[in-house]
PDB file of C-alpha atoms in Angstrom:
ATOM      1  CA  UNK A   1      -3.832  25.025  -4.877  1.00  0.00           C
ATOM      2  CA  UNK A   2      -3.570  21.188  -5.165  1.00  0.00           C
ATOM      3  CA  UNK A   3      -1.485  18.357  -4.122  1.00  0.00           C
ATOM      4  CA  UNK A   4      -1.132  15.044  -6.090  1.00  0.00           C
ATOM      5  CA  UNK A   5       0.977  13.004  -8.246  1.00  0.00           C
ATOM      6  CA  UNK A   6       3.115  14.578 -10.776  1.00  0.00           C
ATOM      7  CA  UNK A   7       0.904  13.158 -13.360  1.00  0.00           C
ATOM      8  CA  UNK A   8      -2.267  14.853 -11.914  1.00  0.00           C
ATOM      9  CA  UNK A   9      -0.444  18.092 -11.411  1.00  0.00           C
ATOM     10  CA  UNK A  10       0.738  18.304 -14.845  1.00  0.00           C
ATOM     11  CA  UNK A  11      -2.709  17.554 -16.285  1.00  0.00           C
ATOM     12  CA  UNK A  12      -4.012  20.334 -14.034  1.00  0.00           C
ATOM     13  CA  UNK A  13      -1.592  22.904 -15.314  1.00  0.00           C
ATOM     14  CA  UNK A  14      -2.094  21.903 -18.933  1.00  0.00           C
ATOM     15  CA  UNK A  15      -5.821  21.967 -18.429  1.00  0.00           C
ATOM     16  CA  UNK A  16      -5.504  25.532 -16.694  1.00  0.00           C
ATOM     17  CA  UNK A  17      -6.832  24.192 -13.324  1.00  0.00           C
ATOM     18  CA  UNK A  18      -3.381  25.223 -11.842  1.00  0.00           C
ATOM     19  CA  UNK A  19      -1.288  28.181 -12.691  1.00  0.00           C
ATOM     20  CA  UNK A  20       1.902  26.457 -11.579  1.00  0.00           C
ATOM     21  CA  UNK A  21       3.217  23.001 -10.660  1.00  0.00           C
ATOM     22  CA  UNK A  22       6.297  21.513  -9.017  1.00  0.00           C
ATOM     23  CA  UNK A  23       6.545  18.031 -10.519  1.00  0.00           C
ATOM     24  CA  UNK A  24       8.979  14.981 -10.950  1.00  0.00           C
ATOM     25  CA  UNK A  25      10.027  13.981 -14.396  1.00  0.00           C
ATOM     26  CA  UNK A  26       7.671  16.176 -16.286  1.00  0.00           C
ATOM     27  CA  UNK A  27       6.689  15.103 -19.982  1.00  0.00           C
ATOM     28  CA  UNK A  28       7.670  17.267 -22.825  1.00  0.00           C
ATOM     29  CA  UNK A  29       4.578  19.128 -23.851  1.00  0.00           C
ATOM     30  CA  UNK A  30       4.298  21.901 -26.334  1.00  0.00           C
ATOM     31  CA  UNK A  31       1.929  23.701 -23.977  1.00  0.00           C
ATOM     32  CA  UNK A  32       4.084  23.781 -21.008  1.00  0.00           C
ATOM     33  CA  UNK A  33       7.274  25.805 -19.904  1.00  0.00           C
ATOM     34  CA  UNK A  34       9.403  23.445 -17.864  1.00  0.00           C
ATOM     35  CA  UNK A  35      12.287  24.863 -15.773  1.00  0.00           C
ATOM     36  CA  UNK A  36      14.570  22.306 -14.224  1.00  0.00           C
ATOM     37  CA  UNK A  37      15.253  23.083 -10.429  1.00  0.00           C
ATOM     38  CA  UNK A  38      17.221  20.220  -8.953  1.00  0.00           C
ATOM     39  CA  UNK A  39      18.110  16.469  -9.388  1.00  0.00           C
ATOM     40  CA  UNK A  40      17.195  14.038  -6.819  1.00  0.00           C
ATOM     41  CA  UNK A  41      17.385  10.005  -6.524  1.00  0.00           C
ATOM     42  CA  UNK A  42      14.680   7.618  -5.310  1.00  0.00           C
ATOM     43  CA  UNK A  43      16.154   4.495  -3.325  1.00  0.00           C
ATOM     44  CA  UNK A  44      15.849   2.167  -0.472  1.00  0.00           C
ATOM     45  CA  UNK A  45      16.462   3.828   2.950  1.00  0.00           C
ATOM     46  CA  UNK A  46      16.917   2.157   6.470  1.00  0.00           C
ATOM     47  CA  UNK A  47      17.368   3.563   9.916  1.00  0.00           C
ATOM     48  CA  UNK A  48      21.004   3.353  11.344  1.00  0.00           C
ATOM     49  CA  UNK A  49      21.094  -0.162  12.910  1.00  0.00           C
ATOM     50  CA  UNK A  50      18.363  -1.650  10.903  1.00  0.00           C
ATOM     51  CA  UNK A  51      18.961  -5.206  11.225  1.00  0.00           C
ATOM     52  CA  UNK A  52      17.162  -7.051   8.363  1.00  0.00           C
ATOM     53  CA  UNK A  53      19.220  -8.988   6.134  1.00  0.00           C
ATOM     54  CA  UNK A  54      19.071  -9.812   2.331  1.00  0.00           C
ATOM     55  CA  UNK A  55      17.135 -12.972   1.632  1.00  0.00           C
ATOM     56  CA  UNK A  56      15.290 -12.613   4.944  1.00  0.00           C
ATOM     57  CA  UNK A  57      11.523 -13.390   4.710  1.00  0.00           C
ATOM     58  CA  UNK A  58       8.706 -10.940   5.651  1.00  0.00           C
ATOM     59  CA  UNK A  59      10.913  -7.579   5.469  1.00  0.00           C
ATOM     60  CA  UNK A  60       8.492  -4.663   5.533  1.00  0.00           C
ATOM     61  CA  UNK A  61       9.052  -2.276   2.636  1.00  0.00           C
ATOM     62  CA  UNK A  62       7.191   0.988   3.200  1.00  0.00           C
ATOM     63  CA  UNK A  63       6.336   2.766  -0.126  1.00  0.00           C
ATOM     64  CA  UNK A  64       4.033   4.905  -1.971  1.00  0.00           C
ATOM     65  CA  UNK A  65       2.429   2.744  -4.710  1.00  0.00           C
ATOM     66  CA  UNK A  66       1.528   5.652  -6.688  1.00  0.00           C
ATOM     67  CA  UNK A  67       5.064   6.603  -7.345  1.00  0.00           C
ATOM     68  CA  UNK A  68       6.304   5.092 -10.683  1.00  0.00           C
ATOM     69  CA  UNK A  69       9.878   4.638  -9.224  1.00  0.00           C
ATOM     70  CA  UNK A  70       8.575   2.370  -6.604  1.00  0.00           C
ATOM     71  CA  UNK A  71       7.823  -0.368  -9.151  1.00  0.00           C
ATOM     72  CA  UNK A  72      11.318  -0.243 -10.726  1.00  0.00           C
ATOM     73  CA  UNK A  73      12.940  -0.536  -7.375  1.00  0.00           C
ATOM     74  CA  UNK A  74      10.812  -3.424  -6.296  1.00  0.00           C
ATOM     75  CA  UNK A  75      11.357  -5.276  -9.513  1.00  0.00           C
ATOM     76  CA  UNK A  76      15.193  -4.797  -9.256  1.00  0.00           C
ATOM     77  CA  UNK A  77      15.280  -5.887  -5.676  1.00  0.00           C
ATOM     78  CA  UNK A  78      13.183  -9.088  -6.428  1.00  0.00           C
ATOM     79  CA  UNK A  79      15.556  -9.712  -9.463  1.00  0.00           C
ATOM     80  CA  UNK A  80      18.639  -9.483  -7.178  1.00  0.00           C
ATOM     81  CA  UNK A  81      17.128 -11.778  -4.754  1.00  0.00           C
ATOM     82  CA  UNK A  82      17.190  -9.378  -1.876  1.00  0.00           C
ATOM     83  CA  UNK A  83      14.082 -10.263   0.134  1.00  0.00           C
ATOM     84  CA  UNK A  84      12.448 -13.539  -0.820  1.00  0.00           C
ATOM     85  CA  UNK A  85       9.165 -12.567   0.692  1.00  0.00           C
ATOM     86  CA  UNK A  86       8.682  -8.884   1.570  1.00  0.00           C
ATOM     87  CA  UNK A  87       5.676  -7.252   3.067  1.00  0.00           C
ATOM     88  CA  UNK A  88       4.585  -4.176   1.177  1.00  0.00           C
ATOM     89  CA  UNK A  89       3.326  -1.254   3.360  1.00  0.00           C
ATOM     90  CA  UNK A  90       1.554   1.407   1.347  1.00  0.00           C
ATOM     91  CA  UNK A  91       0.865   4.997   2.089  1.00  0.00           C
ATOM     92  CA  UNK A  92       1.007   8.110   0.031  1.00  0.00           C
ATOM     93  CA  UNK A  93       2.546  10.250   2.415  1.00  0.00           C
ATOM     94  CA  UNK A  94       6.367  10.469   2.022  1.00  0.00           C
ATOM     95  CA  UNK A  95       6.736  11.931   5.478  1.00  0.00           C
ATOM     96  CA  UNK A  96       4.982   8.883   7.136  1.00  0.00           C
ATOM     97  CA  UNK A  97       7.345   6.449   5.105  1.00  0.00           C
ATOM     98  CA  UNK A  98      10.272   8.544   6.444  1.00  0.00           C
ATOM     99  CA  UNK A  99       8.944   8.302  10.033  1.00  0.00           C
ATOM    100  CA  UNK A 100       8.106   4.652   9.977  1.00  0.00           C
ATOM    101  CA  UNK A 101      11.461   3.868   8.380  1.00  0.00           C
ATOM    102  CA  UNK A 102      13.342   5.919  11.197  1.00  0.00           C
ATOM    103  CA  UNK A 103      11.358   3.903  13.678  1.00  0.00           C
ATOM    104  CA  UNK A 104      12.807   0.719  12.463  1.00  0.00           C
ATOM    105  CA  UNK A 105       9.540  -0.464  10.973  1.00  0.00           C
ATOM    106  CA  UNK A 106      11.058  -1.616   7.644  1.00  0.00           C
ATOM    107  CA  UNK A 107      12.996  -0.229   4.882  1.00  0.00           C
ATOM    108  CA  UNK A 108      11.586   2.867   2.993  1.00  0.00           C
ATOM    109  CA  UNK A 109      11.574   3.709  -0.665  1.00  0.00           C
ATOM    110  CA  UNK A 110      12.139   7.476  -0.687  1.00  0.00           C
ATOM    111  CA  UNK A 111      13.490  10.418  -2.400  1.00  0.00           C
ATOM    112  CA  UNK A 112      16.909  11.444  -1.056  1.00  0.00           C
ATOM    113  CA  UNK A 113      15.565  15.079  -0.426  1.00  0.00           C
ATOM    114  CA  UNK A 114      12.990  13.411   1.928  1.00  0.00           C
ATOM    115  CA  UNK A 115      14.988  11.050   3.672  1.00  0.00           C
ATOM    116  CA  UNK A 116      17.609  13.911   4.554  1.00  0.00           C
ATOM    117  CA  UNK A 117      14.947  15.868   6.157  1.00  0.00           C
ATOM    118  CA  UNK A 118      14.515  13.127   8.813  1.00  0.00           C
ATOM    119  CA  UNK A 119      15.068  14.637  12.150  1.00  0.00           C
ATOM    120  CA  UNK A 120      14.346  11.817  14.758  1.00  0.00           C
ATOM    121  CA  UNK A 121      16.927   9.293  13.432  1.00  0.00           C
ATOM    122  CA  UNK A 122      19.448   9.161  10.719  1.00  0.00           C
ATOM    123  CA  UNK A 123      18.260   7.507   7.680  1.00  0.00           C
ATOM    124  CA  UNK A 124      21.145   5.733   5.656  1.00  0.00           C
ATOM    125  CA  UNK A 125      20.898   4.741   2.145  1.00  0.00           C
ATOM    126  CA  UNK A 126      21.185   1.065   1.093  1.00  0.00           C
ATOM    127  CA  UNK A 127      24.084   2.044  -1.184  1.00  0.00           C
ATOM    128  CA  UNK A 128      24.302  -1.070  -3.411  1.00  0.00           C
ATOM    129  CA  UNK A 129      20.409  -0.948  -3.772  1.00  0.00           C
ATOM    130  CA  UNK A 130      18.686   0.160  -7.040  1.00  0.00           C
ATOM    131  CA  UNK A 131      18.488   3.940  -7.414  1.00  0.00           C
ATOM    132  CA  UNK A 132      16.312   6.063  -9.855  1.00  0.00           C
ATOM    133  CA  UNK A 133      17.281   9.598 -10.987  1.00  0.00           C
ATOM    134  CA  UNK A 134      14.615  12.073 -11.031  1.00  0.00           C
ATOM    135  CA  UNK A 135      14.377  15.764 -12.300  1.00  0.00           C
ATOM    136  CA  UNK A 136      12.261  18.019 -10.193  1.00  0.00           C
ATOM    137  CA  UNK A 137      10.780  20.971 -12.287  1.00  0.00           C
ATOM    138  CA  UNK A 138       8.517  24.035 -12.135  1.00  0.00           C
ATOM    139  CA  UNK A 139       6.093  23.942 -14.802  1.00  0.00           C
ATOM    140  CA  UNK A 140       3.443  26.331 -16.094  1.00  0.00           C
ATOM    141  CA  UNK A 141       1.447  27.233 -19.224  1.00  0.00           C
ATOM    142  CA  UNK A 142       3.494  29.932 -21.071  1.00  0.00           C
ATOM    143  CA  UNK A 143       0.411  31.155 -22.843  1.00  0.00           C
ATOM    144  CA  UNK A 144      -1.459  31.967 -19.612  1.00  0.00           C
ATOM    145  CA  UNK A 145       1.140  33.150 -16.977  1.00  0.00           C
ATOM    146  CA  UNK A 146       2.386  36.521 -18.236  1.00  0.00           C
ATOM    147  CA  UNK A 147       1.610  38.824 -15.183  1.00  0.00           C
ATOM    148  CA  UNK A 148       4.345  40.449 -13.198  1.00  0.00           C
ATOM    149  CA  UNK A 149       2.920  38.490 -10.073  1.00  0.00           C
ATOM    150  CA  UNK A 150       3.321  35.178 -11.807  1.00  0.00           C
ATOM    151  CA  UNK A 151       6.922  36.113 -12.575  1.00  0.00           C
ATOM    152  CA  UNK A 152       7.655  36.986  -8.980  1.00  0.00           C
ATOM    153  CA  UNK A 153       6.215  33.877  -7.719  1.00  0.00           C
ATOM    154  CA  UNK A 154       8.179  31.701 -10.252  1.00  0.00           C
ATOM    155  CA  UNK A 155      11.329  33.518  -9.466  1.00  0.00           C
ATOM    156  CA  UNK A 156      10.792  32.884  -5.675  1.00  0.00           C
ATOM    157  CA  UNK A 157      10.266  29.170  -6.150  1.00  0.00           C
ATOM    158  CA  UNK A 158      13.251  28.825  -8.473  1.00  0.00           C
ATOM    159  CA  UNK A 159      15.453  30.650  -5.844  1.00  0.00           C
ATOM    160  CA  UNK A 160      14.050  28.691  -2.915  1.00  0.00           C
ATOM    161  CA  UNK A 161      14.291  25.172  -4.627  1.00  0.00           C
ATOM    162  CA  UNK A 162      17.659  25.660  -6.261  1.00  0.00           C
ATOM    163  CA  UNK A 163      19.378  26.058  -2.972  1.00  0.00           C
TER     164      UNK A 163
END
């Protein structure tokens, strides 16, 4: 069992350190079986009532620097001139980003699926902000996962995550 970036999990499955992986935007690889589970979007979110304005200085943006989507979104925000001098707050924990965003500590760069799970406050998307489409997939080495148990586990994951 492991947790990490999609790149690390994919490499772990290819190198047989992991039996299965749930990853974002998996690369095509002849050793992998890839089953698409659902689509998601990553974008800029704020708590209802967040009062930072475009062009304002020192706006906190809370993000995971290990997510490749973050660079694309930040670059788009800079090109649009949204925040002239933002402060980046880094954490690799998406739940922490969600909680800090809900507490009005800044804007968060989050997948829609994570933002919609926030219970303490309603997070709202910045609708005209940049968005990145993602594909969430289940991966495994087809040459190593042939047991009945593996099939049952894969089916349970597919059923659960496709809802």
